C-alpha cells in the first residue's frame, strides 16, 4: 500500500508548529514553525493590567497557513512524500483560551469595529484578569452546585472559560453584547478549517468543555441556567448560544473546506480531527496508556493519565480534571500539574543566584555528587502555589535543614527533589484512587537534557522514567488524531491505541530506580508529607519537632555515600 | 587630685588587646594589640580532628607582655599620662578555655616534655572534641543531679570545662595524669600576674566556675565526688585538686608580682582584678545596668543581663547561665546567646552567593527599601542550632514564603529579621521571668556599621537600640574592674556601679522603634513563634495551615509601604 501521511498543528503560546507525519511509523517528514505576528511574541499586553494576556485570532489563521505550508514544503524535499497522500489534519491548542464569535462563527476581533479591542481577542490561558470572578464561581458552586467542583479538584480557576467570559461581561459589556457565542481556541481551529458558518454548528470537544467549562453529561451539559443566573442573568442568556453537547475525538470534526484546502495546499475534503488541548494530544503523542503518567515538563508541568471508562471513576480530591474522553475515546482523561518545576530551578539559579545556563550545568554537576539525604535539606516546591493535590495558589516555598555550610548546589538538588516529591504526591493520590501508575513518560527540555533530574525522579517515585521519542509530542498527537479521523480504510487507523502503537516511540535512554536511593527517598518523602500536610492545611495538629533531627540523622548516615547514585 | 589610670587586657581568640583607661571618664589613652604567635592565627589545629582547637599558653604571656607594653607606650605619647599613675590591672578572656597546670601552677605546656602535646595546651572555647563527653554529662545529670542542669539551661556543652577535661582523660591519659590541677584561662591570667605558685592558691572566679564548671553554692561548690565518679573515678580524684570556692569580683585576685611588674613596665604591688570572661566584663564596659541587655554581636551573639541578687532569681528555662556575681558583685549574671548572627548573613552572602563585603553593602541597601513584611518571607535563625531559648544544637535553618519573584536582598532582610526575632525570644523569656529589659546596648562591628540591622532590631524588639561608646568594651570592662579593685582611696572606685557611671559611655546614635513597624513585626513575630515552637518541639500539635496565607496577607498590605522605615 502507498504511504499515507497526516498533518498535526500545535498552537502554542508564541507560535504554531506544524508536522507532517508518516502514518506507518509516526516519523516526522516535515516540520515548520510560524511565530505569531502581534504583540509581544504573540501576546497582547496592557501595561495597566499585568494579569491581562490576549491574542489576536488572525494570528492563528496566518500562523497555521505559514506553518502547514512550510511543513509540507519541507516534506516535499524528501523522497516518498506527496501532498496527495495527506489523508487528514489534526490540531491542538493552548487552553482555556476562549474567544468571542459573531453570528457567522467568525472571531469578533476580525470585525474592523473590534479589531483593536482587547476584550474581543482570544483570552489566552495565562490571562488572570478573572480572578475575582473565579472566586465567586467557586463560592457559588460550593453553595448551590458542589457537584460542579468535584471533578475539577474543588476550585474554579481564573484561567478558565467562565471566569473570562464573565470578566468580559463586566469589563467590556459592548463586546459581550456583540458576541453571538464563545468558543475555545481548541474548537475554533477545526471549525475554521471545516468552514463552519454558525456557532451552533461548531463541534465542541469534551476535552475543553469538560476540563474548563464545567461541562458534564452528569448534569446535562453546561452549568444550569439557574446557576448561571445567580452569577449574572446575562450569562444564563448566553447559555443556549454556546452548546448543548460536547464530543470525544471518536469521529472527525468535519472535512477540510475548499478555501482552507487551497490556503494550506492540501486536498479538499480530507477529515479534520476534533480539536483538543496541547497537553492532551501531547499525551497521545507520548504514547499514553493505562498505567502511564505523561509529564510535560517545562516552567510548570502538566500531568496526564488515563483510566478505562468501562468502569466509573470516582472523583479524586485535588485532581484538577477528570473528563470522560478528553484524551482518547473510551478513557477518562485525568489532568494534574505542578505549578513550578523549571521555574523553580530558574528562580534559584537565575533570580537569586544571578546565573545563567552555565550555572545550571555546574550546579547540576555538583548536585550529582551528593547522595540522597546528604545535604540535610528538604524543600516544598510551592514558590508558585500548589496546583495538585492541594489546589491552592496561596501557598509559598519552604526550605529547611540549612546549616552554615549549606551550598548553592545542595539547595539546587533539594529543589529538584522537592519537585520530585510533588510529583510523587500526585502519583500517590492517583494510585490511591485506583488509577494505576507504573511508569512515567516525560516530554520537555529538562527531561531530555538533565539526567540527574530524571534519576532523582526515578529514585523518588520508584518507577522507571522514560522520555518521549519525539520532541514535538503535541503536534505528533494531532497527527495521530488525524490518522484516526481518517480511518484504516483511508490509510490511517480505526482506533487511537493502534495508531499510538505504530506512530509513537520512546527514547532508548531510560532511568531505572535505584532501590537503595529509593529507600532513603521514602524516608525523606515521609518528612516532605509532614511539611506538606502541615503547611497545606491538611493536618491541623502537626508534630514537627523531630523533622530537623530526622534530617540530620539521615544526613549523617548518607554523608560520603555520594557519587554512588 | 592627680589623674589615675588602669590597664585592661582582653585575651581574644587570635590576639591580646590592652587598653590604658583614664579612671575619671574611661577615656582610652593608649591601646595595642599583639597577635598570638603559634598555629593558625593563634589556634593550634589537627588536620585529623576538625573539632580540635587549642592554644599555646606561652602565647598568652608573650602577647600580654607585648600588648600591655605597647598600650603604655602609646599612652605615654600623650600629655598627662605617667606609668606611676596606673593603679591596677584587670583582665578577661575567652572561655570556657581550661588548661592543665603542674604543681607550681605553671601551664603543663610550658614544660618541654609537653611543649608539643596538643592535649597539654589550653583547650580553646571552640574546641568541640568533647561532644560525646558533654552528652554523657548531660545524661548523667538528668538522671542523678538534675539540679546541676537547671541554671545552665538544661544541657551541658562540649565547649565547657568538664567535657574537655574528661576528653583529655580519655584521649591523652598521660597529660591528665601529669596535671596537678586545671584552670580556666580567665583565672590563670590573674594567677600568673600575681605570682601564684600552687594551684590551690589560685583565686577562681565565680564567672568561669558558675557558667562552665557546674559550680554553685547551692550544692556546695563543684559537682559532688559521687557524681564525678559516675563519669570516671579519676575525675572524682581530680576534684579536691581543683577548688573549693569561687568568688565574685568584689575584691582583687591579688597584687602584681615584681616579675610581671618588670615585664609589663608597671608599678609592682598594684591590685590585679579578678578575671572574668570577655562577655561579662564586656557587659560591664558597655555600661550594663538592671534593665539593660548587652548584646555582643559577632559571628554569634553573647547576651548578658543582670538582676539584683537581693531577691532570689528562679531558674529560667532555656537560659544558658545564671550565676550570682558573675558580671558584678551583688547581681545575678545572666547569660544567653544566639548561635548565628553575623555567620548567618555571611552564609547567605558569601557561601551561597559567592559575594564579599560589597555584596553585604549592596544587599543591605536593597533590603533597606523594603517595608516590614513586604518580602512575604519568614526565616528561623537556626543554621547553627539554637543556643537560647531552646538550647538545641540539632536544629537547622528554615526559610518560608518564597515565590518565583523572591530576591537575594529579600532573603537577606528576612535573615536579619530572623535573628531579631531570635533576640526577641530571649528578651521575652527574660521579662517573663521578671528580669526587666528596657533597652539594648550593642557591641560589635555589625552594630556599629549596619544601621538597617539596628533599626530592624529596634522595630522587632520595641526597645531602643544603643551602641556602646567604646569599640573595646571587654578590655574597658577589665580596666573598670581594675579601678574597682584599686578602690576609691587609690584613685579608683569602691563599686562597679560608680565606676561604670563615670567610665562608660554610649554612642550618640540611637535607634528608636517605629510604632507602625513594631506592630507589623508583632504579627510576624507571632508567626515566627509558631514555627519556632513547632520545629523546636515545644508545640506538639501545631496548626500551621494559615502561616503562608497570613504572610501573603501582610505582604499585600505592606507592598509599597517600603522606604518608610
PDB file of C-alpha atoms in Angstrom, chain B residues 195-372:
ATOM      1  CA  UNK B 195      52.798  35.145  91.094  1.00  0.00           C
ATOM      2  CA  UNK B 196      50.641  32.336  92.465  1.00  0.00           C
ATOM      3  CA  UNK B 197      52.916  29.296  92.926  1.00  0.00           C
ATOM      4  CA  UNK B 198      50.489  26.456  93.577  1.00  0.00           C
ATOM      5  CA  UNK B 199      47.089  25.652  92.105  1.00  0.00           C
ATOM      6  CA  UNK B 200      45.298  25.706  95.435  1.00  0.00           C
ATOM      7  CA  UNK B 201      46.217  29.362  95.848  1.00  0.00           C
ATOM      8  CA  UNK B 202      44.521  30.458  92.627  1.00  0.00           C
ATOM      9  CA  UNK B 203      41.533  32.636  93.311  1.00  0.00           C
ATOM     10  CA  UNK B 204      38.847  31.257  90.988  1.00  0.00           C
ATOM     11  CA  UNK B 205      36.141  33.481  89.579  1.00  0.00           C
ATOM     12  CA  UNK B 206      32.521  32.552  90.024  1.00  0.00           C
ATOM     13  CA  UNK B 207      32.063  33.742  86.451  1.00  0.00           C
ATOM     14  CA  UNK B 208      34.014  30.827  84.993  1.00  0.00           C
ATOM     15  CA  UNK B 209      33.117  28.338  87.712  1.00  0.00           C
ATOM     16  CA  UNK B 210      29.400  29.054  87.736  1.00  0.00           C
ATOM     17  CA  UNK B 211      28.862  29.318  83.996  1.00  0.00           C
ATOM     18  CA  UNK B 212      31.049  26.435  82.838  1.00  0.00           C
ATOM     19  CA  UNK B 213      32.103  24.111  85.702  1.00  0.00           C
ATOM     20  CA  UNK B 214      28.706  23.335  87.289  1.00  0.00           C
ATOM     21  CA  UNK B 215      29.794  25.270  90.380  1.00  0.00           C
ATOM     22  CA  UNK B 216      27.144  26.553  92.772  1.00  0.00           C
ATOM     23  CA  UNK B 217      26.995  27.266  96.466  1.00  0.00           C
ATOM     24  CA  UNK B 218      23.566  25.641  96.332  1.00  0.00           C
ATOM     25  CA  UNK B 219      25.215  22.211  96.170  1.00  0.00           C
ATOM     26  CA  UNK B 220      28.453  23.011  97.903  1.00  0.00           C
ATOM     27  CA  UNK B 221      30.667  24.090  95.039  1.00  0.00           C
ATOM     28  CA  UNK B 222      31.747  21.808  92.203  1.00  0.00           C
ATOM     29  CA  UNK B 223      29.738  18.690  91.324  1.00  0.00           C
ATOM     30  CA  UNK B 224      29.966  16.079  94.038  1.00  0.00           C
ATOM     31  CA  UNK B 225      32.694  13.446  94.016  1.00  0.00           C
ATOM     32  CA  UNK B 226      29.962  10.855  93.828  1.00  0.00           C
ATOM     33  CA  UNK B 227      28.571  12.401  90.670  1.00  0.00           C
ATOM     34  CA  UNK B 228      32.016  12.761  89.102  1.00  0.00           C
ATOM     35  CA  UNK B 229      32.830   9.167  89.965  1.00  0.00           C
ATOM     36  CA  UNK B 230      29.844   8.080  87.928  1.00  0.00           C
ATOM     37  CA  UNK B 231      31.536   9.693  84.933  1.00  0.00           C
ATOM     38  CA  UNK B 232      35.018   8.422  85.776  1.00  0.00           C
ATOM     39  CA  UNK B 233      36.611   7.748  89.159  1.00  0.00           C
ATOM     40  CA  UNK B 234      39.666   9.726  88.103  1.00  0.00           C
ATOM     41  CA  UNK B 235      37.521  12.844  87.754  1.00  0.00           C
ATOM     42  CA  UNK B 236      36.407  12.381  91.347  1.00  0.00           C
ATOM     43  CA  UNK B 237      40.071  12.101  92.308  1.00  0.00           C
ATOM     44  CA  UNK B 238      40.779  15.364  90.491  1.00  0.00           C
ATOM     45  CA  UNK B 239      38.023  17.243  92.291  1.00  0.00           C
ATOM     46  CA  UNK B 240      39.944  18.156  95.519  1.00  0.00           C
ATOM     47  CA  UNK B 241      42.853  19.372  93.351  1.00  0.00           C
ATOM     48  CA  UNK B 242      40.630  21.907  91.637  1.00  0.00           C
ATOM     49  CA  UNK B 243      38.972  24.344  94.042  1.00  0.00           C
ATOM     50  CA  UNK B 244      36.539  24.568  96.900  1.00  0.00           C
ATOM     51  CA  UNK B 245      35.207  28.070  96.420  1.00  0.00           C
ATOM     52  CA  UNK B 246      34.852  30.637  93.672  1.00  0.00           C
ATOM     53  CA  UNK B 247      34.495  34.376  94.096  1.00  0.00           C
ATOM     54  CA  UNK B 248      32.876  37.394  92.519  1.00  0.00           C
ATOM     55  CA  UNK B 249      34.957  40.418  91.578  1.00  0.00           C
ATOM     56  CA  UNK B 250      34.298  42.180  94.870  1.00  0.00           C
ATOM     57  CA  UNK B 251      37.956  42.159  95.833  1.00  0.00           C
ATOM     58  CA  UNK B 252      41.189  41.756  93.887  1.00  0.00           C
ATOM     59  CA  UNK B 253      42.703  38.462  92.849  1.00  0.00           C
ATOM     60  CA  UNK B 254      45.965  39.696  94.362  1.00  0.00           C
ATOM     61  CA  UNK B 255      48.795  42.110  93.693  1.00  0.00           C
ATOM     62  CA  UNK B 256      51.072  42.415  90.709  1.00  0.00           C
ATOM     63  CA  UNK B 257      54.262  40.403  91.210  1.00  0.00           C
ATOM     64  CA  UNK B 258      57.628  42.071  90.888  1.00  0.00           C
ATOM     65  CA  UNK B 259      58.481  39.848  87.991  1.00  0.00           C
ATOM     66  CA  UNK B 260      55.379  40.813  85.998  1.00  0.00           C
ATOM     67  CA  UNK B 261      55.637  44.455  87.060  1.00  0.00           C
ATOM     68  CA  UNK B 262      59.065  44.410  85.457  1.00  0.00           C
ATOM     69  CA  UNK B 263      57.850  42.564  82.397  1.00  0.00           C
ATOM     70  CA  UNK B 264      54.920  44.900  81.780  1.00  0.00           C
ATOM     71  CA  UNK B 265      56.571  48.103  82.908  1.00  0.00           C
ATOM     72  CA  UNK B 266      54.029  48.761  85.669  1.00  0.00           C
ATOM     73  CA  UNK B 267      54.359  49.532  89.368  1.00  0.00           C
ATOM     74  CA  UNK B 268      54.811  46.352  91.416  1.00  0.00           C
ATOM     75  CA  UNK B 269      52.161  45.578  94.002  1.00  0.00           C
ATOM     76  CA  UNK B 270      49.216  47.263  92.295  1.00  0.00           C
ATOM     77  CA  UNK B 271      45.955  45.282  92.563  1.00  0.00           C
ATOM     78  CA  UNK B 272      45.109  42.698  89.922  1.00  0.00           C
ATOM     79  CA  UNK B 273      41.358  42.375  89.422  1.00  0.00           C
ATOM     80  CA  UNK B 274      39.548  39.037  89.440  1.00  0.00           C
ATOM     81  CA  UNK B 275      39.442  37.535  85.996  1.00  0.00           C
ATOM     82  CA  UNK B 276      36.255  37.030  84.051  1.00  0.00           C
ATOM     83  CA  UNK B 277      35.027  36.014  80.631  1.00  0.00           C
ATOM     84  CA  UNK B 278      35.217  38.619  77.900  1.00  0.00           C
ATOM     85  CA  UNK B 279      31.446  38.868  77.506  1.00  0.00           C
ATOM     86  CA  UNK B 280      30.971  39.527  81.196  1.00  0.00           C
ATOM     87  CA  UNK B 281      33.497  42.313  81.533  1.00  0.00           C
ATOM     88  CA  UNK B 282      32.369  43.401  78.085  1.00  0.00           C
ATOM     89  CA  UNK B 283      28.911  43.934  79.553  1.00  0.00           C
ATOM     90  CA  UNK B 284      30.497  45.993  82.321  1.00  0.00           C
ATOM     91  CA  UNK B 285      32.362  48.047  79.731  1.00  0.00           C
ATOM     92  CA  UNK B 286      29.119  48.566  77.836  1.00  0.00           C
ATOM     93  CA  UNK B 287      27.525  50.049  80.928  1.00  0.00           C
ATOM     94  CA  UNK B 288      25.225  47.225  81.898  1.00  0.00           C
ATOM     95  CA  UNK B 289      22.501  48.033  84.456  1.00  0.00           C
ATOM     96  CA  UNK B 290      19.382  46.302  85.643  1.00  0.00           C
ATOM     97  CA  UNK B 291      17.009  46.773  82.672  1.00  0.00           C
ATOM     98  CA  UNK B 292      19.752  46.726  80.040  1.00  0.00           C
ATOM     99  CA  UNK B 293      20.530  43.794  77.798  1.00  0.00           C
ATOM    100  CA  UNK B 294      24.045  43.907  76.428  1.00  0.00           C
ATOM    101  CA  UNK B 295      24.379  42.137  73.084  1.00  0.00           C
ATOM    102  CA  UNK B 296      27.866  41.366  71.872  1.00  0.00           C
ATOM    103  CA  UNK B 297      27.206  40.756  68.214  1.00  0.00           C
ATOM    104  CA  UNK B 298      29.702  38.933  66.080  1.00  0.00           C
ATOM    105  CA  UNK B 299      29.501  35.678  64.170  1.00  0.00           C
ATOM    106  CA  UNK B 300      27.190  34.645  67.002  1.00  0.00           C
ATOM    107  CA  UNK B 301      25.994  36.755  69.924  1.00  0.00           C
ATOM    108  CA  UNK B 302      26.540  36.658  73.627  1.00  0.00           C
ATOM    109  CA  UNK B 303      23.752  38.355  75.540  1.00  0.00           C
ATOM    110  CA  UNK B 304      24.249  39.471  79.104  1.00  0.00           C
ATOM    111  CA  UNK B 305      21.720  40.823  81.587  1.00  0.00           C
ATOM    112  CA  UNK B 306      21.822  41.301  85.340  1.00  0.00           C
ATOM    113  CA  UNK B 307      19.253  41.172  88.098  1.00  0.00           C
ATOM    114  CA  UNK B 308      19.552  42.221  91.706  1.00  0.00           C
ATOM    115  CA  UNK B 309      20.802  39.418  93.968  1.00  0.00           C
ATOM    116  CA  UNK B 310      18.877  40.832  96.889  1.00  0.00           C
ATOM    117  CA  UNK B 311      15.946  38.634  95.897  1.00  0.00           C
ATOM    118  CA  UNK B 312      16.352  35.059  94.711  1.00  0.00           C
ATOM    119  CA  UNK B 313      16.030  34.592  90.965  1.00  0.00           C
ATOM    120  CA  UNK B 314      14.225  31.489  89.737  1.00  0.00           C
ATOM    121  CA  UNK B 315      15.789  29.227  87.129  1.00  0.00           C
ATOM    122  CA  UNK B 316      14.800  30.474  83.694  1.00  0.00           C
ATOM    123  CA  UNK B 317      14.152  27.643  81.249  1.00  0.00           C
ATOM    124  CA  UNK B 318      16.398  27.807  78.225  1.00  0.00           C
ATOM    125  CA  UNK B 319      18.724  30.471  79.607  1.00  0.00           C
ATOM    126  CA  UNK B 320      22.254  29.084  79.496  1.00  0.00           C
ATOM    127  CA  UNK B 321      23.610  30.515  82.693  1.00  0.00           C
ATOM    128  CA  UNK B 322      22.519  32.357  85.817  1.00  0.00           C
ATOM    129  CA  UNK B 323      25.361  32.908  88.255  1.00  0.00           C
ATOM    130  CA  UNK B 324      25.355  35.141  91.285  1.00  0.00           C
ATOM    131  CA  UNK B 325      28.162  37.671  90.976  1.00  0.00           C
ATOM    132  CA  UNK B 326      29.431  36.556  87.578  1.00  0.00           C
ATOM    133  CA  UNK B 327      29.158  40.006  85.980  1.00  0.00           C
ATOM    134  CA  UNK B 328      29.267  42.301  89.009  1.00  0.00           C
ATOM    135  CA  UNK B 329      29.059  41.654  92.749  1.00  0.00           C
ATOM    136  CA  UNK B 330      25.522  41.962  94.084  1.00  0.00           C
ATOM    137  CA  UNK B 331      23.831  40.881  90.862  1.00  0.00           C
ATOM    138  CA  UNK B 332      22.934  37.684  89.167  1.00  0.00           C
ATOM    139  CA  UNK B 333      24.767  37.497  85.895  1.00  0.00           C
ATOM    140  CA  UNK B 334      22.506  36.053  83.207  1.00  0.00           C
ATOM    141  CA  UNK B 335      23.995  34.749  80.020  1.00  0.00           C
ATOM    142  CA  UNK B 336      22.155  33.906  76.829  1.00  0.00           C
ATOM    143  CA  UNK B 337      23.147  33.817  73.194  1.00  0.00           C
ATOM    144  CA  UNK B 338      22.257  33.335  69.575  1.00  0.00           C
ATOM    145  CA  UNK B 339      24.203  30.685  67.703  1.00  0.00           C
ATOM    146  CA  UNK B 340      24.451  32.514  64.380  1.00  0.00           C
ATOM    147  CA  UNK B 341      24.055  36.202  63.573  1.00  0.00           C
ATOM    148  CA  UNK B 342      26.964  37.551  61.548  1.00  0.00           C
ATOM    149  CA  UNK B 343      27.605  33.982  60.442  1.00  0.00           C
ATOM    150  CA  UNK B 344      24.068  33.666  59.111  1.00  0.00           C
ATOM    151  CA  UNK B 345      24.435  36.721  56.892  1.00  0.00           C
ATOM    152  CA  UNK B 346      27.905  35.600  55.823  1.00  0.00           C
ATOM    153  CA  UNK B 347      26.442  32.224  54.900  1.00  0.00           C
ATOM    154  CA  UNK B 348      23.892  33.819  52.588  1.00  0.00           C
ATOM    155  CA  UNK B 349      26.115  36.457  51.040  1.00  0.00           C
ATOM    156  CA  UNK B 350      29.409  34.624  50.866  1.00  0.00           C
ATOM    157  CA  UNK B 351      28.862  30.869  50.939  1.00  0.00           C
ATOM    158  CA  UNK B 352      25.623  30.719  48.958  1.00  0.00           C
ATOM    159  CA  UNK B 353      26.036  33.931  46.989  1.00  0.00           C
ATOM    160  CA  UNK B 354      29.782  33.820  46.439  1.00  0.00           C
ATOM    161  CA  UNK B 355      29.927  37.524  47.315  1.00  0.00           C
ATOM    162  CA  UNK B 356      32.047  39.736  49.549  1.00  0.00           C
ATOM    163  CA  UNK B 357      31.853  42.943  51.526  1.00  0.00           C
ATOM    164  CA  UNK B 358      30.490  44.903  48.583  1.00  0.00           C
ATOM    165  CA  UNK B 359      27.590  42.457  48.344  1.00  0.00           C
ATOM    166  CA  UNK B 360      26.810  42.876  52.029  1.00  0.00           C
ATOM    167  CA  UNK B 361      26.574  46.609  51.453  1.00  0.00           C
ATOM    168  CA  UNK B 362      24.538  46.301  48.256  1.00  0.00           C
ATOM    169  CA  UNK B 363      22.097  43.808  49.750  1.00  0.00           C
ATOM    170  CA  UNK B 364      21.732  45.934  52.857  1.00  0.00           C
ATOM    171  CA  UNK B 365      20.900  48.959  50.705  1.00  0.00           C
ATOM    172  CA  UNK B 366      18.329  46.977  48.708  1.00  0.00           C
ATOM    173  CA  UNK B 367      16.859  45.396  51.825  1.00  0.00           C
ATOM    174  CA  UNK B 368      16.512  48.813  53.433  1.00  0.00           C
ATOM    175  CA  UNK B 369      13.992  49.790  50.758  1.00  0.00           C
ATOM    176  CA  UNK B 370      11.581  47.085  51.852  1.00  0.00           C
ATOM    177  CA  UNK B 371       8.864  47.583  54.426  1.00  0.00           C
ATOM    178  CA  UNK B 372       8.451  45.056  57.229  1.00  0.00           C
TER     179      UNK B 372
END
